[in-house]
mmCIF file of C-alpha atoms and ligand atoms in Angstrom:
data_model
loop_
_atom_site.group_PDB
_atom_site.id
_atom_site.type_symbol
_atom_site.label_atom_id
_atom_site.label_comp_id
_atom_site.label_asym_id
_atom_site.label_seq_id
_atom_site.Cartn_x
_atom_site.Cartn_y
_atom_site.Cartn_z
ATOM 1 C CA MET Y 259 20.103 91.548 -32.913
ATOM 2 C CA LYS Y 260 18.304 89.393 -29.967
ATOM 3 C CA ARG Y 261 19.922 88.463 -26.904
ATOM 4 C CA ARG Y 262 19.011 84.609 -28.189
ATOM 5 C CA GLU Y 263 20.599 85.206 -31.535
ATOM 6 C CA TRP Y 264 23.739 86.799 -30.025
ATOM 7 C CA ILE Y 265 24.063 84.164 -27.839
ATOM 8 C CA LYS Y 266 23.825 81.542 -30.571
ATOM 9 C CA ASN Y 267 26.203 83.760 -32.888
ATOM 10 C CA ALA Y 268 28.728 83.886 -30.096
ATOM 11 C CA ALA Y 269 28.464 80.310 -29.590
ATOM 12 C CA LEU Y 270 28.963 79.786 -33.315
ATOM 13 C CA ILE Y 271 32.564 81.605 -32.883
ATOM 14 C CA GLY Y 272 33.494 79.137 -30.453
ATOM 15 C CA GLY Y 273 36.779 78.388 -32.488
ATOM 16 C CA SER Y 274 38.090 81.799 -31.645
ATOM 17 C CA LEU Y 275 36.918 81.272 -28.211
ATOM 18 C CA SER Y 276 38.567 78.044 -27.444
ATOM 19 C CA MET Y 277 37.983 76.557 -24.228
ATOM 20 C CA SER Y 278 41.221 75.383 -22.149
ATOM 21 C CA SER Y 279 41.618 72.241 -20.657
ATOM 22 C CA ALA Y 280 40.398 73.261 -17.262
ATOM 23 C CA LEU Y 281 37.183 74.921 -18.534
ATOM 24 C CA ARG Y 282 36.150 71.330 -20.403
ATOM 25 C CA GLY Y 283 36.627 70.266 -16.498
ATOM 26 C CA MET Y 284 40.264 69.013 -16.384
ATOM 27 C CA PRO Y 285 42.059 71.598 -13.874
ATOM 28 C CA THR Y 286 45.606 72.298 -14.591
ATOM 29 C CA VAL Y 287 48.087 74.142 -12.525
ATOM 30 C CA ALA Y 288 51.032 75.960 -14.064
ATOM 31 C CA PRO Y 289 53.656 73.754 -12.818
ATOM 32 C CA LEU Y 290 56.269 74.537 -10.105
ATOM 33 C CA GLY Y 291 58.850 77.193 -11.323
ATOM 34 C CA THR Y 292 56.786 78.453 -14.345
ATOM 35 C CA ALA Y 293 55.822 81.982 -14.688
ATOM 36 C CA THR Y 294 52.604 81.471 -16.804
ATOM 37 C CA PRO Y 295 49.304 82.009 -15.343
ATOM 38 C CA SER Y 296 47.318 79.354 -13.911
ATOM 39 C CA ASP Y 297 43.916 77.800 -15.518
ATOM 40 C CA SER Y 298 40.855 78.308 -13.533
ATOM 41 C CA SER Y 299 39.859 75.395 -11.699
ATOM 42 C CA HIS Y 300 35.903 77.010 -11.432
ATOM 43 C CA GLY Y 301 35.097 75.524 -14.672
ATOM 44 C CA TYR Y 302 34.482 79.351 -16.270
ATOM 45 C CA ILE Y 303 36.948 82.029 -16.452
ATOM 46 C CA ASN Y 304 36.269 84.486 -13.592
ATOM 47 C CA LEU Y 305 36.782 88.022 -14.053
ATOM 48 C CA SER Y 306 34.447 88.822 -11.477
ATOM 49 C CA ILE Y 307 36.185 88.895 -8.204
ATOM 50 C CA ASN Y 308 39.414 90.201 -8.732
ATOM 51 C CA GLU Y 309 41.669 86.716 -8.535
ATOM 52 C CA ASN Y 310 44.838 87.018 -9.639
ATOM 53 C CA GLN Y 311 45.190 84.766 -12.095
ATOM 54 C CA TRP Y 312 49.249 84.495 -12.268
ATOM 55 C CA GLY Y 313 48.786 83.002 -8.902
ATOM 56 C CA PRO Y 314 51.308 82.596 -6.185
ATOM 57 C CA SER Y 315 55.156 82.805 -6.864
ATOM 58 C CA PRO Y 316 57.010 79.550 -7.476
ATOM 59 C CA LYS Y 317 58.882 79.891 -4.316
ATOM 60 C CA ALA Y 318 55.340 80.467 -2.328
ATOM 61 C CA ARG Y 319 54.317 77.195 -4.264
ATOM 62 C CA SER Y 320 57.206 75.086 -3.018
ATOM 63 C CA ALA Y 321 57.314 76.533 0.449
ATOM 64 C CA MET Y 322 53.370 75.383 0.486
ATOM 65 C CA VAL Y 323 54.211 71.973 -0.531
ATOM 66 C CA GLU Y 324 56.748 71.552 1.682
ATOM 67 C CA ALA Y 325 55.279 72.719 4.707
ATOM 68 C CA VAL Y 326 52.263 70.408 3.729
ATOM 69 C CA SER Y 327 54.753 67.537 5.541
ATOM 70 C CA TYR Y 328 53.991 70.001 8.866
ATOM 71 C CA ALA Y 329 50.289 70.439 8.202
ATOM 72 C CA TYR Y 330 49.913 68.367 12.168
ATOM 73 C CA GLU Y 331 51.695 71.446 13.770
ATOM 74 C CA TYR Y 332 49.392 74.259 15.186
ATOM 75 C CA PRO Y 333 50.412 77.417 12.987
ATOM 76 C CA ALA Y 334 51.766 79.486 16.157
ATOM 77 C CA VAL Y 335 55.590 79.456 15.173
ATOM 78 C CA PRO Y 336 54.993 80.494 11.251
ATOM 79 C CA TYR Y 337 52.358 82.982 12.326
ATOM 80 C CA ARG Y 338 54.823 84.606 14.673
ATOM 81 C CA LYS Y 339 57.858 84.174 12.025
ATOM 82 C CA LEU Y 340 55.377 86.075 9.322
ATOM 83 C CA ARG Y 341 54.500 88.982 12.109
ATOM 84 C CA ASP Y 342 58.002 89.476 12.889
ATOM 85 C CA GLU Y 343 58.856 89.706 8.980
ATOM 86 C CA ILE Y 344 56.070 92.328 8.448
ATOM 87 C CA ALA Y 345 57.139 93.982 11.393
ATOM 88 C CA LYS Y 346 60.490 94.584 10.367
ATOM 89 C CA HIS Y 347 59.617 95.979 6.937
ATOM 90 C CA GLU Y 348 56.876 98.111 7.906
ATOM 91 C CA GLY Y 349 59.123 99.438 11.067
ATOM 92 C CA VAL Y 350 56.886 98.326 13.606
ATOM 93 C CA ALA Y 351 57.029 96.206 16.845
ATOM 94 C CA PRO Y 352 55.385 92.813 16.404
ATOM 95 C CA SER Y 353 52.570 93.556 18.765
ATOM 96 C CA GLN Y 354 51.334 96.057 15.980
ATOM 97 C CA VAL Y 355 50.971 93.413 13.475
ATOM 98 C CA LEU Y 356 47.897 90.909 13.279
ATOM 99 C CA ILE Y 357 47.303 88.034 10.864
ATOM 100 C CA GLY Y 358 43.911 86.679 9.700
ATOM 101 C CA ALA Y 359 42.590 84.339 7.361
ATOM 102 C CA GLY Y 360 42.560 87.240 4.943
ATOM 103 C CA SER Y 361 41.620 90.756 5.013
ATOM 104 C CA SER Y 362 38.312 90.266 5.452
ATOM 105 C CA ASP Y 363 38.879 89.091 9.170
ATOM 106 C CA PHE Y 364 40.037 92.765 10.115
ATOM 107 C CA LEU Y 365 37.002 93.952 8.156
ATOM 108 C CA LYS Y 366 34.873 91.803 10.090
ATOM 109 C CA ALA Y 367 36.655 92.665 13.685
ATOM 110 C CA GLY Y 368 36.870 96.618 12.891
ATOM 111 C CA SER Y 369 33.262 96.638 12.215
ATOM 112 C CA TYR Y 370 32.399 94.883 15.515
ATOM 113 C CA VAL Y 371 35.161 96.631 17.440
ATOM 114 C CA PHE Y 372 34.143 100.198 16.059
ATOM 115 C CA GLY Y 373 30.853 100.083 15.181
ATOM 116 C CA GLY Y 374 29.211 97.793 17.655
ATOM 117 C CA LYS Y 375 26.861 99.039 20.745
ATOM 118 C CA GLY Y 376 25.300 101.530 18.224
ATOM 119 C CA GLY Y 377 28.129 103.615 17.527
ATOM 120 C CA SER Y 378 28.438 104.811 13.662
ATOM 121 C CA ILE Y 379 30.923 104.152 10.634
ATOM 122 C CA VAL Y 380 31.349 106.829 7.908
ATOM 123 C CA ALA Y 381 32.463 105.489 4.554
ATOM 124 C CA ALA Y 382 32.494 105.794 0.814
ATOM 125 C CA ASP Y 383 29.506 104.917 -1.342
ATOM 126 C CA PRO Y 384 30.290 102.777 -3.080
ATOM 127 C CA THR Y 385 33.187 101.279 -1.651
ATOM 128 C CA PHE Y 386 34.254 97.406 -0.766
ATOM 129 C CA ASN Y 387 31.230 96.438 1.375
ATOM 130 C CA ASP Y 388 32.476 93.897 3.591
ATOM 131 C CA LEU Y 389 33.280 96.324 6.608
ATOM 132 C CA MET Y 390 29.777 98.027 6.291
ATOM 133 C CA GLN Y 391 28.238 94.509 5.793
ATOM 134 C CA TRP Y 392 29.444 93.136 8.775
ATOM 135 C CA ALA Y 393 28.427 96.461 10.625
ATOM 136 C CA GLU Y 394 24.887 96.476 10.175
ATOM 137 C CA PRO Y 395 23.896 93.538 11.864
ATOM 138 C CA ASN Y 396 25.857 94.426 14.718
ATOM 139 C CA GLY Y 397 23.931 97.490 14.852
ATOM 140 C CA ALA Y 398 26.339 100.237 13.472
ATOM 141 C CA LYS Y 399 24.843 103.316 12.014
ATOM 142 C CA LEU Y 400 26.304 103.575 8.588
ATOM 143 C CA PHE Y 401 26.730 106.955 6.960
ATOM 144 C CA ARG Y 402 27.973 106.275 3.410
ATOM 145 C CA ILE Y 403 29.039 109.133 1.496
ATOM 146 C CA PRO Y 404 28.746 109.352 -2.338
ATOM 147 C CA TRP Y 405 32.075 109.442 -4.276
ATOM 148 C CA ASN Y 406 33.245 112.555 -5.732
ATOM 149 C CA ASP Y 407 33.008 113.728 -9.535
ATOM 150 C CA ALA Y 408 36.700 111.611 -9.732
ATOM 151 C CA HIS Y 409 34.973 108.286 -9.157
ATOM 152 C CA SER Y 410 36.818 108.216 -5.521
ATOM 153 C CA PRO Y 411 36.141 108.550 -1.713
ATOM 154 C CA ASP Y 412 35.027 112.366 -1.295
ATOM 155 C CA LEU Y 413 37.393 113.058 1.773
ATOM 156 C CA PRO Y 414 36.045 116.437 2.642
ATOM 157 C CA ALA Y 415 32.338 114.926 2.883
ATOM 158 C CA LEU Y 416 33.550 111.705 5.025
ATOM 159 C CA GLN Y 417 35.083 114.294 7.318
ATOM 160 C CA SER Y 418 31.712 116.488 7.575
ATOM 161 C CA ALA Y 419 29.945 113.148 8.060
ATOM 162 C CA ILE Y 420 32.006 112.364 11.464
ATOM 163 C CA ARG Y 421 29.658 112.793 14.388
ATOM 164 C CA PRO Y 422 30.215 112.298 18.294
ATOM 165 C CA ASP Y 423 29.077 108.640 18.059
ATOM 166 C CA THR Y 424 31.602 107.731 14.949
ATOM 167 C CA GLY Y 425 33.590 104.978 16.008
ATOM 168 C CA LEU Y 426 35.338 104.382 12.803
ATOM 169 C CA VAL Y 427 35.955 105.857 9.142
ATOM 170 C CA TYR Y 428 36.838 103.303 6.652
ATOM 171 C CA VAL Y 429 38.904 104.176 3.043
ATOM 172 C CA CYS Y 430 39.389 101.714 0.536
ATOM 173 C CA ASN Y 431 42.604 103.136 -1.521
ATOM 174 C CA PRO Y 432 42.996 102.060 -4.165
ATOM 175 C CA GLU Y 433 39.517 102.279 -4.390
ATOM 176 C CA ASN Y 434 37.121 99.357 -5.164
ATOM 177 C CA PRO Y 435 34.886 99.212 -7.562
ATOM 178 C CA ALA Y 436 36.436 102.275 -8.975
ATOM 179 C CA GLY Y 437 40.378 101.430 -9.281
ATOM 180 C CA THR Y 438 41.108 104.830 -8.617
ATOM 181 C CA LEU Y 439 43.735 106.114 -6.154
ATOM 182 C CA LEU Y 440 43.744 108.908 -4.399
ATOM 183 C CA ASP Y 441 46.268 111.987 -3.644
ATOM 184 C CA THR Y 442 48.909 110.177 -0.760
ATOM 185 C CA ALA Y 443 49.622 114.073 0.753
ATOM 186 C CA ALA Y 444 45.918 114.162 0.448
ATOM 187 C CA LEU Y 445 44.958 111.266 2.307
ATOM 188 C CA LYS Y 446 47.817 111.648 4.754
ATOM 189 C CA ALA Y 447 46.286 115.131 5.706
ATOM 190 C CA PHE Y 448 42.726 113.526 5.853
ATOM 191 C CA CYS Y 449 44.112 110.644 8.241
ATOM 192 C CA GLU Y 450 46.081 112.887 10.545
ATOM 193 C CA GLU Y 451 42.976 115.325 11.127
ATOM 194 C CA THR Y 452 40.342 112.421 10.987
ATOM 195 C CA SER Y 453 42.237 110.357 13.801
ATOM 196 C CA GLU Y 454 41.689 113.390 16.083
ATOM 197 C CA LYS Y 455 38.329 112.419 16.583
ATOM 198 C CA CYS Y 456 38.174 108.434 15.578
ATOM 199 C CA PRO Y 457 40.576 105.711 13.997
ATOM 200 C CA VAL Y 458 40.487 105.669 10.589
ATOM 201 C CA PHE Y 459 40.482 102.233 8.482
ATOM 202 C CA VAL Y 460 42.581 102.295 5.079
ATOM 203 C CA ASP Y 461 42.361 99.147 3.493
ATOM 204 C CA GLU Y 462 45.252 98.664 1.038
ATOM 205 C CA ALA Y 463 44.090 95.571 -0.696
ATOM 206 C CA TYR Y 464 45.460 96.607 -4.171
ATOM 207 C CA ILE Y 465 48.309 99.124 -3.289
ATOM 208 C CA ASP Y 466 51.089 96.916 -4.664
ATOM 209 C CA PHE Y 467 49.699 97.195 -8.212
ATOM 210 C CA ALA Y 468 49.645 101.329 -7.806
ATOM 211 C CA GLY Y 469 52.886 101.747 -7.694
ATOM 212 C CA ASP Y 470 55.447 101.989 -4.719
ATOM 213 C CA ALA Y 471 53.598 100.617 -2.084
ATOM 214 C CA ASP Y 472 55.741 102.171 0.260
ATOM 215 C CA ALA Y 473 55.577 105.632 -0.763
ATOM 216 C CA LEU Y 474 51.895 105.166 -0.955
ATOM 217 C CA THR Y 475 51.065 103.207 2.339
ATOM 218 C CA MET Y 476 49.345 105.165 5.236
ATOM 219 C CA MET Y 477 52.051 103.003 7.487
ATOM 220 C CA GLY Y 478 53.818 105.986 8.099
ATOM 221 C CA LEU Y 479 51.553 107.157 10.519
ATOM 222 C CA VAL Y 480 50.725 104.284 12.477
ATOM 223 C CA ARG Y 481 54.521 104.764 12.956
ATOM 224 C CA ASP Y 482 53.873 107.892 13.809
ATOM 225 C CA GLY Y 483 51.342 106.161 16.664
ATOM 226 C CA LEU Y 484 48.070 107.890 15.297
ATOM 227 C CA PRO Y 485 45.071 105.720 15.660
ATOM 228 C CA ILE Y 486 45.269 104.528 12.047
ATOM 229 C CA ILE Y 487 44.578 100.920 10.972
ATOM 230 C CA VAL Y 488 46.015 99.385 7.552
ATOM 231 C CA SER Y 489 45.112 96.439 6.039
ATOM 232 C CA ARG Y 490 46.804 94.400 3.533
ATOM 233 C CA THR Y 491 46.126 90.974 1.606
ATOM 234 C CA PHE Y 492 48.111 87.887 0.273
ATOM 235 C CA SER Y 493 44.674 87.752 -2.180
ATOM 236 C CA LYS Y 494 45.539 89.976 -4.716
ATOM 237 C CA ALA Y 495 49.019 91.111 -5.964
ATOM 238 C CA TYR Y 496 50.679 87.822 -4.042
ATOM 239 C CA GLY Y 497 48.190 85.491 -5.779
ATOM 240 C CA LEU Y 498 47.217 83.660 -2.742
ATOM 241 C CA GLY Y 499 43.361 84.367 -2.187
ATOM 242 C CA GLY Y 500 42.872 80.777 -2.023
ATOM 243 C CA MET Y 501 45.058 80.104 1.150
ATOM 244 C CA ARG Y 502 43.160 83.108 3.179
ATOM 245 C CA VAL Y 503 46.125 85.216 4.654
ATOM 246 C CA GLY Y 504 45.968 89.050 5.539
ATOM 247 C CA TYR Y 505 47.496 91.641 7.920
ATOM 248 C CA ALA Y 506 46.837 94.642 9.755
ATOM 249 C CA VAL Y 507 49.222 97.064 11.159
ATOM 250 C CA THR Y 508 47.955 99.517 13.868
ATOM 251 C CA THR Y 509 49.006 100.835 17.391
ATOM 252 C CA PRO Y 510 49.477 98.492 19.983
ATOM 253 C CA GLU Y 511 46.586 99.983 21.844
ATOM 254 C CA LEU Y 512 44.160 99.189 18.268
ATOM 255 C CA ALA Y 513 45.735 95.852 18.024
ATOM 256 C CA GLU Y 514 44.775 94.745 21.043
ATOM 257 C CA LYS Y 515 41.106 96.084 20.954
ATOM 258 C CA MET Y 516 41.272 94.252 17.144
ATOM 259 C CA LYS Y 517 42.206 91.120 18.954
ATOM 260 C CA SER Y 518 39.138 91.460 21.521
ATOM 261 C CA ALA Y 519 36.804 90.559 18.164
ATOM 262 C CA TYR Y 520 38.991 88.494 16.717
ATOM 263 C CA VAL Y 521 37.164 85.291 16.108
ATOM 264 C CA HIS Y 522 39.864 82.942 16.531
ATOM 265 C CA GLY Y 523 41.335 84.025 19.567
ATOM 266 C CA VAL Y 524 45.103 85.320 19.625
ATOM 267 C CA VAL Y 525 46.673 82.950 17.102
ATOM 268 C CA CYS Y 526 45.010 83.605 13.863
ATOM 269 C CA GLY Y 527 42.547 81.454 11.614
ATOM 270 C CA ALA Y 528 45.205 81.061 8.717
ATOM 271 C CA SER Y 529 46.647 77.839 8.612
ATOM 272 C CA HIS Y 530 50.189 76.762 8.777
ATOM 273 C CA VAL Y 531 50.904 75.955 4.910
ATOM 274 C CA SER Y 532 49.248 79.063 4.219
ATOM 275 C CA ILE Y 533 51.166 81.080 6.342
ATOM 276 C CA GLU Y 534 54.369 79.841 4.743
ATOM 277 C CA GLY Y 535 53.043 79.855 1.322
ATOM 278 C CA ALA Y 536 52.493 83.932 2.252
ATOM 279 C CA ARG Y 537 56.065 84.250 4.286
ATOM 280 C CA ALA Y 538 57.520 82.895 0.882
ATOM 281 C CA ALA Y 539 55.771 84.849 -1.400
ATOM 282 C CA TYR Y 540 56.135 88.035 0.789
ATOM 283 C CA ALA Y 541 60.363 87.426 0.632
ATOM 284 C CA ASP Y 542 59.765 86.991 -3.185
ATOM 285 C CA LYS Y 543 59.882 90.583 -4.272
ATOM 286 C CA LYS Y 544 60.814 89.719 -7.772
ATOM 287 C CA TRP Y 545 57.686 87.634 -8.796
ATOM 288 C CA LEU Y 546 55.481 90.260 -7.037
ATOM 289 C CA ALA Y 547 57.235 93.235 -9.320
ATOM 290 C CA HIS Y 548 56.901 90.560 -12.309
ATOM 291 C CA VAL Y 549 53.090 90.129 -11.883
ATOM 292 C CA VAL Y 550 52.482 93.615 -11.254
ATOM 293 C CA GLN Y 551 54.604 94.540 -14.556
ATOM 294 C CA GLU Y 552 51.907 91.673 -16.420
ATOM 295 C CA THR Y 553 48.926 93.101 -14.809
ATOM 296 C CA ALA Y 554 50.011 96.548 -16.001
ATOM 297 C CA LYS Y 555 50.686 95.247 -19.214
ATOM 298 C CA VAL Y 556 46.937 93.732 -19.719
ATOM 299 C CA ARG Y 557 45.375 96.722 -18.124
ATOM 300 C CA GLN Y 558 47.174 98.856 -21.024
ATOM 301 C CA ASP Y 559 45.915 96.552 -23.686
ATOM 302 C CA PHE Y 560 42.468 96.130 -22.291
ATOM 303 C CA THR Y 561 41.987 100.053 -21.837
ATOM 304 C CA ALA Y 562 43.404 100.241 -25.488
ATOM 305 C CA PHE Y 563 40.623 98.061 -26.774
ATOM 306 C CA CYS Y 564 38.012 99.927 -24.983
ATOM 307 C CA GLU Y 565 39.159 102.786 -26.824
ATOM 308 C CA SER Y 566 39.464 100.994 -29.978
ATOM 309 C CA ILE Y 567 35.451 100.176 -29.637
ATOM 310 C CA GLY Y 568 34.638 103.594 -28.234
ATOM 311 C CA GLN Y 569 33.537 102.431 -24.701
ATOM 312 C CA SER Y 570 34.790 104.485 -21.512
ATOM 313 C CA TYR Y 571 36.553 103.389 -18.675
ATOM 314 C CA ILE Y 572 37.517 104.700 -15.231
ATOM 315 C CA PRO Y 573 41.316 104.502 -15.326
ATOM 316 C CA SER Y 574 42.361 102.124 -12.769
ATOM 317 C CA HIS Y 575 45.110 101.566 -10.399
ATOM 318 C CA THR Y 576 44.115 98.256 -9.603
ATOM 319 C CA THR Y 577 43.654 94.638 -10.996
ATOM 320 C CA PHE Y 578 39.989 95.663 -12.507
ATOM 321 C CA VAL Y 579 38.687 98.217 -14.718
ATOM 322 C CA LEU Y 580 35.130 99.597 -14.381
ATOM 323 C CA MET Y 581 33.489 101.462 -16.982
ATOM 324 C CA PRO Y 582 29.764 103.078 -17.297
ATOM 325 C CA VAL Y 583 27.801 101.165 -19.797
ATOM 326 C CA LYS Y 584 24.105 102.531 -21.479
ATOM 327 C CA GLN Y 585 22.528 98.873 -21.013
ATOM 328 C CA ASP Y 586 21.410 97.035 -18.135
ATOM 329 C CA SER Y 587 24.521 95.876 -16.930
ATOM 330 C CA LYS Y 588 23.049 92.475 -15.264
ATOM 331 C CA MET Y 589 21.635 91.639 -18.594
ATOM 332 C CA LEU Y 590 24.918 92.219 -20.344
ATOM 333 C CA ALA Y 591 27.012 90.294 -17.479
ATOM 334 C CA ASP Y 592 24.388 87.269 -18.146
ATOM 335 C CA THR Y 593 24.220 87.114 -21.162
ATOM 336 C CA LEU Y 594 28.334 87.599 -22.178
ATOM 337 C CA PHE Y 595 28.315 84.582 -19.206
ATOM 338 C CA LYS Y 596 25.889 82.463 -20.959
ATOM 339 C CA ALA Y 597 27.924 83.148 -24.583
ATOM 340 C CA THR Y 598 31.710 82.928 -23.789
ATOM 341 C CA ASN Y 599 31.645 80.919 -19.945
ATOM 342 C CA VAL Y 600 33.345 84.323 -18.762
ATOM 343 C CA LYS Y 601 31.713 86.225 -15.733
ATOM 344 C CA ILE Y 602 32.091 89.924 -14.933
ATOM 345 C CA SER Y 603 30.190 92.001 -12.457
ATOM 346 C CA PRO Y 604 27.482 94.018 -12.911
ATOM 347 C CA ARG Y 605 27.002 97.107 -10.712
ATOM 348 C CA PHE Y 606 24.883 99.911 -10.619
ATOM 349 C CA ILE Y 607 25.960 102.674 -8.857
ATOM 350 C CA HIS Y 608 24.011 106.173 -8.453
ATOM 351 C CA ASN Y 609 21.476 105.506 -11.281
ATOM 352 C CA GLN Y 610 24.457 104.407 -13.817
ATOM 353 C CA ASN Y 611 25.225 101.182 -14.801
ATOM 354 C CA TYR Y 612 28.395 99.741 -14.609
ATOM 355 C CA LEU Y 613 30.727 96.680 -15.292
ATOM 356 C CA ARG Y 614 33.747 95.725 -13.467
ATOM 357 C CA ILE Y 615 36.234 94.112 -14.843
ATOM 358 C CA SER Y 616 38.739 91.965 -13.493
ATOM 359 C CA LEU Y 617 42.137 91.755 -15.449
ATOM 360 C CA GLY Y 618 42.819 88.169 -16.384
ATOM 361 C CA SER Y 619 45.420 86.269 -18.461
ATOM 362 C CA PRO Y 620 46.051 87.515 -22.044
ATOM 363 C CA ALA Y 621 44.040 84.673 -23.267
ATOM 364 C CA GLN Y 622 41.367 85.250 -21.011
ATOM 365 C CA MET Y 623 41.342 89.178 -21.744
ATOM 366 C CA GLN Y 624 41.061 87.799 -25.520
ATOM 367 C CA ARG Y 625 38.032 85.659 -25.215
ATOM 368 C CA LEU Y 626 36.360 88.607 -23.307
ATOM 369 C CA GLN Y 627 37.198 90.967 -25.640
ATOM 370 C CA THR Y 628 36.113 89.005 -28.390
ATOM 371 C CA GLY Y 629 32.324 88.362 -26.772
ATOM 372 C CA MET Y 630 32.035 92.225 -25.315
ATOM 373 C CA LYS Y 631 33.011 93.434 -29.250
ATOM 374 C CA LEU Y 632 29.934 91.377 -30.040
ATOM 375 C CA LEU Y 633 27.877 92.244 -27.429
ATOM 376 C CA LEU Y 634 28.042 96.059 -26.740
ATOM 377 C CA ALA Y 635 27.775 96.374 -30.781
ATOM 378 C CA SER Y 636 24.384 94.073 -30.724
ATOM 379 C CA THR Y 637 22.457 95.366 -27.661
HETATM 380 C C1 LIG H 966 39.006 96.078 -1.148
HETATM 381 C C2 LIG H 966 39.171 95.126 -0.714
HETATM 382 N N1 LIG H 966 39.467 94.550 0.627
HETATM 383 C C3 LIG H 966 39.513 93.250 1.500
HETATM 384 C C4 LIG H 966 39.173 92.280 0.160
HETATM 385 C C5 LIG H 966 39.082 90.989 1.028
HETATM 386 O O1 LIG H 966 40.430 90.308 0.606
HETATM 387 P P1 LIG H 966 40.859 89.044 1.460
HETATM 388 O O2 LIG H 966 39.676 88.565 2.445
HETATM 389 O O3 LIG H 966 41.379 87.848 0.674
HETATM 390 O O4 LIG H 966 42.226 89.163 2.051
HETATM 391 C C6 LIG H 966 39.245 92.483 -0.870
HETATM 392 C C7 LIG H 966 38.749 91.341 -1.647
HETATM 393 O O5 LIG H 966 38.320 91.486 -2.834
HETATM 394 C C8 LIG H 966 39.085 94.074 -1.532
HETATM 395 O O6 LIG H 966 38.375 94.086 -2.991
#
């Protein structure tokens, strides 16, 4: 079937791919107190950037609504409260916690502080690109080390790539875009050894989806005083991507260094309202567990679907699934988008085409799956 014909056919099955009111231009938001995923306001279903379709906890929504009345206040007080709450949970001093407008702030700061002035940065290839992307214009030399056969950062190879001028090693765990999780003991040993030579930045954006975050995290090494920077975000499991709150936990010395690069100075770039939302979300472990559980169900259903159509995939510990495809992945993603209004992320990694699909609500996944089934069978 030609691509144009396929798009026509897919459009004809529009009944089964029925549009929500949001997609017809009437954004709706799950009312406060409900546990249903929100509709998208994009005008299309975005399964390309790992947004959490369940959105923030009802308690976080209420906290943000309430905080709007105090939007005239600078965020210093909520900042200190959230910082202290995180410090208490992680067993570190408040001076070891930095809060930013998303964890991207720390990826940027890390690239500037540790990769600037011609230093080098070592990371897996591919990996989440923010830190490397910011490092390059700062004049850092980048050493990108291909994944191992398990689609994971190759820890021994990363270690071998360290040179006298290496300012930082970046490890994303779970890894984006593969969704793989490193063995905790192996990563811990890697961090211990590597941090004798240079700081290690461990990006744990998706760790809540991978199991018991407190057991999987490298925060313990920070408590031990090693030069490790662990970043976390409220954008993923807490469903606050649009509010821009993230944090980093590190040694007091490295925290000071990171602050020196921090574009917004001493107080962070996150707003009063967004920090109050993050505080309520951080306290609401019940909602977090609910979202993680629902996401695991969707992941399970989606991978079962992949198996049913003979589509291979990389087992994921996150909110997205990476799958190798035979066809040109950009063509597949464009065609799917035109026909179904579902956006996914095409990738080309080490001469292999892949699609990375963020896990949405069951209804969104149904729409995607109907389109995928037709598309993969017809191209
Ligand atoms: C691995 C990883 N780290 C960090 C981020 C940045 O997230 P934010 O700046 O919203 O905290 C993302 C966003 O997709 C990500 O995938």
